Amino acid sequence: MDDREEVVGRRTPPADRGVQMSAAVHWLRGTCDLDEESVLAALSEICGGLSFEVLPSGRYQYGRRVRSVEGLTVLSEPFDPETMPAVCVEVPGAACEFLGAEKLRAIAGLLKLTRVDFAWDGVPFTVGEMRSWVEARHMRTRLSKATAHEALGARRPGRDGDSVTLGSREGSAQLCVYDRRGPVRAELRLYGDRAAHAGSVLALPVSEWSRAFLGLLRGVVDFVDRSQAVRGEDCPLLPSWAQFVAGAARVVVKLAGAAAPSLERAREWVMTQVSKTLHMLTVAGVRMEEVLERGRTRMRRSDELRLSAWLGARAVTAS
């Protein structure tokens, strides 16, 4: 095992901060197609016996909600049984801490995960440092809102501490860094497809979780010295961030998204949305050759692949 790796269940001090870093799951949510009775029985067996109370209202478009120790919740009776899973299970932070890693690992194995929060306490940077990195755009990221200052979250000095949040709950991931509980915590929150992928991480031995989640975090955002190169991929990691990730390899999760537009759809979009503006620019004296050359210089590898697919489809149609 790499000596730099942070291990769940054992505290490893960062090299130069004199603080201890620990890591753990802090939230789980997922669904399954078993009936409520089977899920409750499985949870009771995993947790060594549980009692549940029925709450007066549902949640997340489920009509029935039962709750057990420290807020562990099971929801059933979906509003749309044809399209929704039969049961949703949520394990909030207090329940995660109460149950411990091995029981969480077993619970995660029952579910298709839709939310996973994993947090590191005592990280080797401050909230203020993180804020300065984001404001200076010293990062390469897949978070669509990460570079907007308003997405940083409110400054909350005083007894509530300070926080920086990148990304949104409507997206596939967030990174929240805050200090309101004392040591600075970095919390990775995964939703949807990213959370589902985290199920394979939670199936690993608990001692491997921290490093695996660091890889997922790096696949979402890395903090780099953008003054050292033009492309983010070529920039070195900032020293405190490099110390934190400790050599963990980036893991990029391929998300299901909209299909790339076909040649016909692209042509139709230009004809309906762009052609009038192009005409106006031509009348105003803008040379279309300049526009096309600008487009050529902005081509990326993904654009080249799409163009190749268009040309191939055109050749097939012509033949």
CSV table of C-alpha atoms in Angstrom, one decimal:
chain,number,residue,atom,x,y,z
A,1,MET,CA,0.0,0.0,0.0
A,2,ASP,CA,1.2,3.5,-0.8
A,3,ASP,CA,2.4,5.2,2.4
A,4,ARG,CA,0.7,8.4,1.3
A,5,GLU,CA,-2.7,6.8,1.1
A,6,GLU,CA,-5.4,7.9,3.6
A,7,VAL,CA,-7.0,4.8,5.1
A,8,VAL,CA,-10.5,4.7,6.5
A,9,GLY,CA,-10.4,3.5,10.1
A,10,ARG,CA,-6.8,4.7,10.6
A,11,ARG,CA,-5.7,8.3,10.9
A,12,THR,CA,-2.8,9.4,8.8
A,13,PRO,CA,-1.4,12.9,9.4
A,14,PRO,CA,-0.5,15.0,6.3
A,15,ALA,CA,3.2,15.7,6.1
A,16,ASP,CA,3.3,19.3,7.1
A,17,ARG,CA,0.1,20.4,8.7
A,18,GLY,CA,0.2,18.6,12.0
A,19,VAL,CA,-3.5,17.6,11.7
A,20,GLN,CA,-5.0,14.2,11.3
A,21,MET,CA,-7.1,13.3,8.3
A,22,SER,CA,-9.9,10.7,8.3
A,23,ALA,CA,-12.4,9.7,5.6
A,24,ALA,CA,-15.8,8.2,5.6
A,25,VAL,CA,-19.2,7.9,3.8
A,26,HIS,CA,-21.5,10.6,5.0
A,27,TRP,CA,-24.7,10.0,3.0
A,28,LEU,CA,-26.3,7.2,1.0
A,29,ARG,CA,-29.4,7.1,-1.0
A,30,GLY,CA,-30.5,4.4,-3.5
A,31,THR,CA,-33.4,2.4,-4.9
A,32,CYS,CA,-34.3,-1.2,-5.5
A,33,ASP,CA,-37.2,-3.2,-6.9
A,34,LEU,CA,-37.8,-5.5,-3.8
A,35,ASP,CA,-40.9,-4.9,-1.8
A,36,GLU,CA,-40.8,-2.9,1.4
A,37,GLU,CA,-41.1,-6.0,3.6
A,38,SER,CA,-38.1,-7.6,2.0
A,39,VAL,CA,-36.0,-4.4,2.3
A,40,LEU,CA,-36.9,-3.9,5.9
A,41,ALA,CA,-36.0,-7.5,6.7
A,42,ALA,CA,-32.6,-7.2,4.9
A,43,LEU,CA,-31.8,-3.9,6.7
A,44,SER,CA,-32.7,-5.5,10.0
A,45,GLU,CA,-30.4,-8.4,9.3
A,46,ILE,CA,-27.5,-6.2,8.3
A,47,CYS,CA,-27.9,-3.9,11.2
A,48,GLY,CA,-28.5,-6.5,13.9
A,49,GLY,CA,-32.2,-5.8,14.4
A,50,LEU,CA,-34.0,-2.6,13.8
A,51,SER,CA,-37.4,-1.1,14.7
A,52,PHE,CA,-39.2,1.3,12.4
A,53,GLU,CA,-41.8,4.0,12.9
A,54,VAL,CA,-44.3,5.1,10.3
A,55,LEU,CA,-44.1,8.9,9.5
A,56,PRO,CA,-47.1,10.9,8.5
A,57,SER,CA,-46.0,11.8,5.0
A,58,GLY,CA,-43.8,10.5,2.2
A,59,ARG,CA,-40.9,12.0,0.3
A,60,TYR,CA,-39.2,12.0,-3.1
A,61,GLN,CA,-42.6,11.1,-4.7
A,62,TYR,CA,-43.1,8.1,-2.5
A,63,GLY,CA,-46.3,7.9,-0.4
A,64,ARG,CA,-45.1,5.9,2.5
A,65,ARG,CA,-42.1,6.6,4.8
A,66,VAL,CA,-40.8,4.6,7.7
A,67,ARG,CA,-37.8,5.6,9.8
A,68,SER,CA,-35.4,3.9,12.1
A,69,VAL,CA,-32.2,4.6,14.0
A,70,GLU,CA,-30.6,8.0,13.4
A,71,GLY,CA,-32.9,8.8,10.5
A,72,LEU,CA,-32.3,5.7,8.3
A,73,THR,CA,-35.4,5.9,6.1
A,74,VAL,CA,-37.3,3.5,3.8
A,75,LEU,CA,-39.8,4.9,1.3
A,76,SER,CA,-42.3,2.9,-0.6
A,77,GLU,CA,-45.6,3.2,-2.5
A,78,PRO,CA,-44.2,5.2,-5.5
A,79,PHE,CA,-46.5,7.7,-7.1
A,80,ASP,CA,-45.8,6.2,-10.5
A,81,PRO,CA,-45.2,2.4,-10.0
A,82,GLU,CA,-44.7,2.0,-13.8
A,83,THR,CA,-41.6,4.1,-14.0
A,84,MET,CA,-40.3,4.4,-10.4
A,85,PRO,CA,-38.5,1.7,-8.3
A,86,ALA,CA,-40.6,0.1,-5.7
A,87,VAL,CA,-38.4,1.3,-2.7
A,88,CYS,CA,-36.0,4.1,-1.9
A,89,VAL,CA,-33.6,3.9,1.0
A,90,GLU,CA,-31.8,6.9,2.5
A,91,VAL,CA,-29.0,6.8,5.1
A,92,PRO,CA,-28.3,10.3,6.3
A,93,GLY,CA,-25.1,11.5,7.9
A,94,ALA,CA,-25.9,10.6,11.6
A,95,ALA,CA,-27.0,7.1,10.5
A,96,CYS,CA,-23.9,6.6,8.5
A,97,GLU,CA,-21.8,7.5,11.5
A,98,PHE,CA,-23.8,5.3,13.8
A,99,LEU,CA,-23.8,2.2,11.5
A,100,GLY,CA,-20.2,2.2,10.5
A,101,ALA,CA,-18.5,1.4,7.2
A,102,GLU,CA,-19.1,-2.4,7.0
A,103,LYS,CA,-22.8,-2.1,7.5
A,104,LEU,CA,-23.0,0.8,5.0
A,105,ARG,CA,-21.1,-1.4,2.5
A,106,ALA,CA,-23.7,-4.1,2.9
A,107,ILE,CA,-26.6,-1.7,2.6
A,108,ALA,CA,-25.1,-0.2,-0.6
A,109,GLY,CA,-24.9,-3.7,-2.1
A,110,LEU,CA,-28.7,-3.8,-1.9
A,111,LEU,CA,-29.3,-0.6,-3.9
A,112,LYS,CA,-28.8,1.2,-7.1
A,113,LEU,CA,-27.2,4.3,-5.6
A,114,THR,CA,-28.6,7.7,-6.5
A,115,ARG,CA,-26.6,9.8,-4.0
A,116,VAL,CA,-23.3,9.1,-2.2
A,117,ASP,CA,-21.4,11.7,-0.1
A,118,PHE,CA,-17.8,10.9,0.9
A,119,ALA,CA,-15.8,13.3,3.1
A,120,TRP,CA,-12.3,13.8,4.2
A,121,ASP,CA,-11.7,15.7,7.5
A,122,GLY,CA,-8.5,17.5,8.3
A,123,VAL,CA,-7.5,18.2,4.7
A,124,PRO,CA,-4.2,20.1,4.1
A,125,PHE,CA,-5.8,23.3,2.8
A,126,THR,CA,-8.2,25.9,4.2
A,127,VAL,CA,-11.5,27.1,2.9
A,128,GLY,CA,-9.9,30.4,2.1
A,129,GLU,CA,-7.3,28.7,0.0
A,130,MET,CA,-10.0,26.8,-1.9
A,131,ARG,CA,-11.9,30.0,-2.5
A,132,SER,CA,-8.8,31.7,-3.9
A,133,TRP,CA,-8.1,28.7,-6.2
A,134,VAL,CA,-11.6,28.9,-7.7
A,135,GLU,CA,-11.6,32.7,-8.0
A,136,ALA,CA,-8.3,32.5,-9.8
A,137,ARG,CA,-9.6,29.6,-11.9
A,138,HIS,CA,-6.7,27.4,-11.0
A,139,MET,CA,-8.6,24.2,-11.9
A,140,ARG,CA,-9.6,21.8,-14.5
A,141,THR,CA,-13.1,20.7,-13.9
A,142,ARG,CA,-16.2,18.9,-15.2
A,143,LEU,CA,-18.5,21.0,-13.0
A,144,SER,CA,-20.5,23.3,-15.2
A,145,LYS,CA,-20.9,26.0,-12.6
A,146,ALA,CA,-17.5,25.8,-10.9
A,147,THR,CA,-16.0,28.9,-12.4
A,148,ALA,CA,-18.9,31.2,-11.5
A,149,HIS,CA,-18.2,33.2,-8.4
A,150,GLU,CA,-21.8,33.1,-7.3
A,151,ALA,CA,-21.6,29.3,-7.2
A,152,LEU,CA,-19.0,29.4,-4.4
A,153,GLY,CA,-21.6,29.6,-1.7
A,154,ALA,CA,-22.0,32.2,0.9
A,155,ARG,CA,-19.2,33.3,3.2
A,156,ARG,CA,-20.3,32.4,6.7
A,157,PRO,CA,-17.6,33.5,9.1
A,158,GLY,CA,-18.1,33.1,12.8
A,159,ARG,CA,-19.5,30.1,14.7
A,160,ASP,CA,-21.0,28.6,11.5
A,161,GLY,CA,-17.6,28.7,9.8
A,162,ASP,CA,-17.0,29.2,6.1
A,163,SER,CA,-17.8,27.1,3.1
A,164,VAL,CA,-17.2,26.9,-0.6
A,165,THR,CA,-19.5,24.7,-2.8
A,166,LEU,CA,-18.8,23.9,-6.4
A,167,GLY,CA,-21.4,22.4,-8.7
A,168,SER,CA,-25.2,22.1,-8.0
A,169,ARG,CA,-27.6,19.5,-6.7
A,170,GLU,CA,-29.2,19.4,-10.1
A,171,GLY,CA,-25.9,18.2,-11.6
A,172,SER,CA,-24.0,15.0,-11.2
A,173,ALA,CA,-21.5,16.1,-8.6
A,174,GLN,CA,-20.6,18.7,-6.0
A,175,LEU,CA,-17.5,19.5,-4.0
A,176,CYS,CA,-18.2,21.3,-0.7
A,177,VAL,CA,-15.3,22.5,1.5
A,178,TYR,CA,-16.2,23.9,4.9
A,179,ASP,CA,-14.9,24.3,8.5
A,180,ARG,CA,-18.0,24.8,10.6
A,181,ARG,CA,-17.3,21.6,12.6
A,182,GLY,CA,-13.7,22.4,13.3
A,183,PRO,CA,-11.2,20.6,11.0
A,184,VAL,CA,-11.6,21.5,7.3
A,185,ARG,CA,-13.8,19.0,5.5
A,186,ALA,CA,-13.8,18.3,1.8
A,187,GLU,CA,-17.0,16.5,0.9
A,188,LEU,CA,-17.6,14.9,-2.5
A,189,ARG,CA,-21.3,14.5,-3.3
A,190,LEU,CA,-22.2,12.3,-6.2
A,191,TYR,CA,-25.6,12.0,-7.8
A,192,GLY,CA,-27.3,10.0,-10.6
A,193,ASP,CA,-24.9,8.1,-12.8
A,194,ARG,CA,-21.8,9.1,-10.8
A,195,ALA,CA,-23.4,7.8,-7.6
A,196,ALA,CA,-24.3,4.5,-9.3
A,197,HIS,CA,-20.7,4.1,-10.4
A,198,ALA,CA,-19.7,4.7,-6.7
A,199,GLY,CA,-21.5,1.4,-5.9
A,200,SER,CA,-18.5,-0.5,-7.3
A,201,VAL,CA,-16.2,1.5,-5.0
A,202,LEU,CA,-18.2,0.7,-2.0
A,203,ALA,CA,-18.0,-3.0,-2.9
A,204,LEU,CA,-14.2,-2.7,-2.4
A,205,PRO,CA,-12.6,-3.4,1.0
A,206,VAL,CA,-13.2,-0.4,3.3
A,207,SER,CA,-9.5,0.3,3.5
A,208,GLU,CA,-9.5,1.1,-0.2
A,209,TRP,CA,-12.5,3.6,-0.2
A,210,SER,CA,-10.6,6.8,0.4
A,211,ARG,CA,-8.1,6.3,-2.5
A,212,ALA,CA,-10.9,5.2,-4.8
A,213,PHE,CA,-13.1,8.2,-4.0
A,214,LEU,CA,-10.1,10.5,-4.4
A,215,GLY,CA,-9.8,9.1,-8.0
A,216,LEU,CA,-13.5,9.9,-8.6
A,217,LEU,CA,-13.0,13.4,-7.1
A,218,ARG,CA,-10.1,14.1,-9.4
A,219,GLY,CA,-12.3,13.0,-12.3
A,220,VAL,CA,-14.7,15.8,-11.3
A,221,VAL,CA,-12.2,18.6,-10.4
A,222,ASP,CA,-8.4,19.1,-10.0
A,223,PHE,CA,-6.8,22.2,-8.8
A,224,VAL,CA,-3.8,23.1,-10.9
A,225,ASP,CA,-1.3,26.0,-11.5
A,226,ARG,CA,-2.8,27.4,-14.7
A,227,SER,CA,0.2,29.8,-15.0
A,228,GLN,CA,2.4,26.9,-16.0
A,229,ALA,CA,0.7,25.8,-19.3
A,230,VAL,CA,-2.1,26.8,-21.7
A,231,ARG,CA,-4.0,23.5,-21.4
A,232,GLY,CA,-5.3,22.5,-18.0
A,233,GLU,CA,-4.2,18.9,-18.7
A,234,ASP,CA,-0.6,20.0,-18.9
A,235,CYS,CA,-0.6,22.1,-15.6
A,236,PRO,CA,0.9,20.7,-12.4
A,237,LEU,CA,-1.3,20.2,-9.4
A,238,LEU,CA,-1.2,22.9,-6.7
A,239,PRO,CA,1.0,21.6,-3.8
A,240,SER,CA,-1.7,21.4,-1.1
A,241,TRP,CA,-4.0,19.6,-3.5
A,242,ALA,CA,-1.3,17.2,-4.7
A,243,GLN,CA,-0.6,16.4,-1.0
A,244,PHE,CA,-4.3,15.7,-0.5
A,245,VAL,CA,-4.9,13.4,-3.5
A,246,ALA,CA,-1.6,11.6,-2.7
A,247,GLY,CA,-1.0,10.3,-6.2
A,248,ALA,CA,-4.5,8.8,-6.7
A,249,ALA,CA,-5.2,8.3,-10.4
A,250,ARG,CA,-8.0,10.3,-12.0
A,251,VAL,CA,-11.2,8.3,-12.7
A,252,VAL,CA,-13.4,9.8,-15.3
A,253,VAL,CA,-17.0,8.5,-15.2
A,254,LYS,CA,-18.7,8.4,-18.6
A,255,LEU,CA,-22.1,9.8,-18.2
A,256,ALA,CA,-25.1,9.1,-20.3
A,257,GLY,CA,-26.0,12.2,-22.2
A,258,ALA,CA,-27.6,13.5,-25.3
A,259,ALA,CA,-26.5,11.9,-28.5
A,260,ALA,CA,-24.3,14.0,-30.8
A,261,PRO,CA,-26.4,15.7,-33.5
A,262,SER,CA,-26.6,14.0,-36.9
A,263,LEU,CA,-25.5,15.7,-40.1
A,264,GLU,CA,-29.2,16.4,-40.9
A,265,ARG,CA,-29.9,17.8,-37.5
A,266,ALA,CA,-26.8,20.0,-37.6
A,267,ARG,CA,-27.7,21.4,-41.0
A,268,GLU,CA,-31.3,22.0,-40.0
A,269,TRP,CA,-30.1,23.9,-36.9
A,270,VAL,CA,-27.8,26.1,-38.9
A,271,MET,CA,-30.5,26.8,-41.5
A,272,THR,CA,-33.1,27.8,-38.9
A,273,GLN,CA,-31.1,29.4,-36.2
A,274,VAL,CA,-27.9,30.8,-37.8
A,275,SER,CA,-28.6,31.5,-41.5
A,276,LYS,CA,-30.3,34.9,-40.9
A,277,THR,CA,-27.4,36.1,-38.8
A,278,LEU,CA,-24.9,34.9,-41.4
A,279,HIS,CA,-26.8,36.8,-44.1
A,280,MET,CA,-26.7,40.0,-42.0
A,281,LEU,CA,-23.0,39.6,-41.3
A,282,THR,CA,-22.3,39.2,-45.0
A,283,VAL,CA,-24.3,42.3,-45.9
A,284,ALA,CA,-22.4,44.2,-43.1
A,285,GLY,CA,-19.1,43.3,-44.8
A,286,VAL,CA,-18.0,40.3,-42.7
A,287,ARG,CA,-16.2,37.8,-44.9
A,288,MET,CA,-17.5,34.3,-44.5
A,289,GLU,CA,-14.1,32.9,-45.1
A,290,GLU,CA,-13.0,34.4,-41.8
A,291,VAL,CA,-15.9,32.8,-40.0
A,292,LEU,CA,-15.1,29.4,-41.5
A,293,GLU,CA,-11.4,29.7,-40.7
A,294,ARG,CA,-12.3,30.6,-37.1
A,295,GLY,CA,-14.4,27.5,-36.9
A,296,ARG,CA,-11.6,25.4,-38.3
A,297,THR,CA,-9.1,26.6,-35.7
A,298,ARG,CA,-11.5,25.7,-32.9
A,299,MET,CA,-11.9,22.0,-34.0
A,300,ARG,CA,-11.2,19.5,-31.2
A,301,ARG,CA,-10.7,15.8,-31.3
A,302,SER,CA,-14.3,15.1,-30.5
A,303,ASP,CA,-15.3,17.5,-33.4
A,304,GLU,CA,-13.0,15.6,-35.8
A,305,LEU,CA,-14.6,12.3,-34.8
A,306,ARG,CA,-18.1,13.7,-35.4
A,307,LEU,CA,-17.1,15.1,-38.8
A,308,SER,CA,-15.7,11.7,-39.8
A,309,ALA,CA,-19.0,10.1,-38.8
A,310,TRP,CA,-20.9,12.7,-40.9
A,311,LEU,CA,-18.7,12.1,-43.9
A,312,GLY,CA,-19.1,8.3,-43.5
A,313,ALA,CA,-22.9,8.6,-43.3
A,314,ARG,CA,-22.9,10.9,-46.4
A,315,ALA,CA,-20.8,8.3,-48.4
A,316,VAL,CA,-23.2,5.5,-47.4
A,317,THR,CA,-26.2,7.6,-48.5
A,318,ALA,CA,-24.5,8.5,-51.8
A,319,SER,CA,-23.7,4.9,-52.6
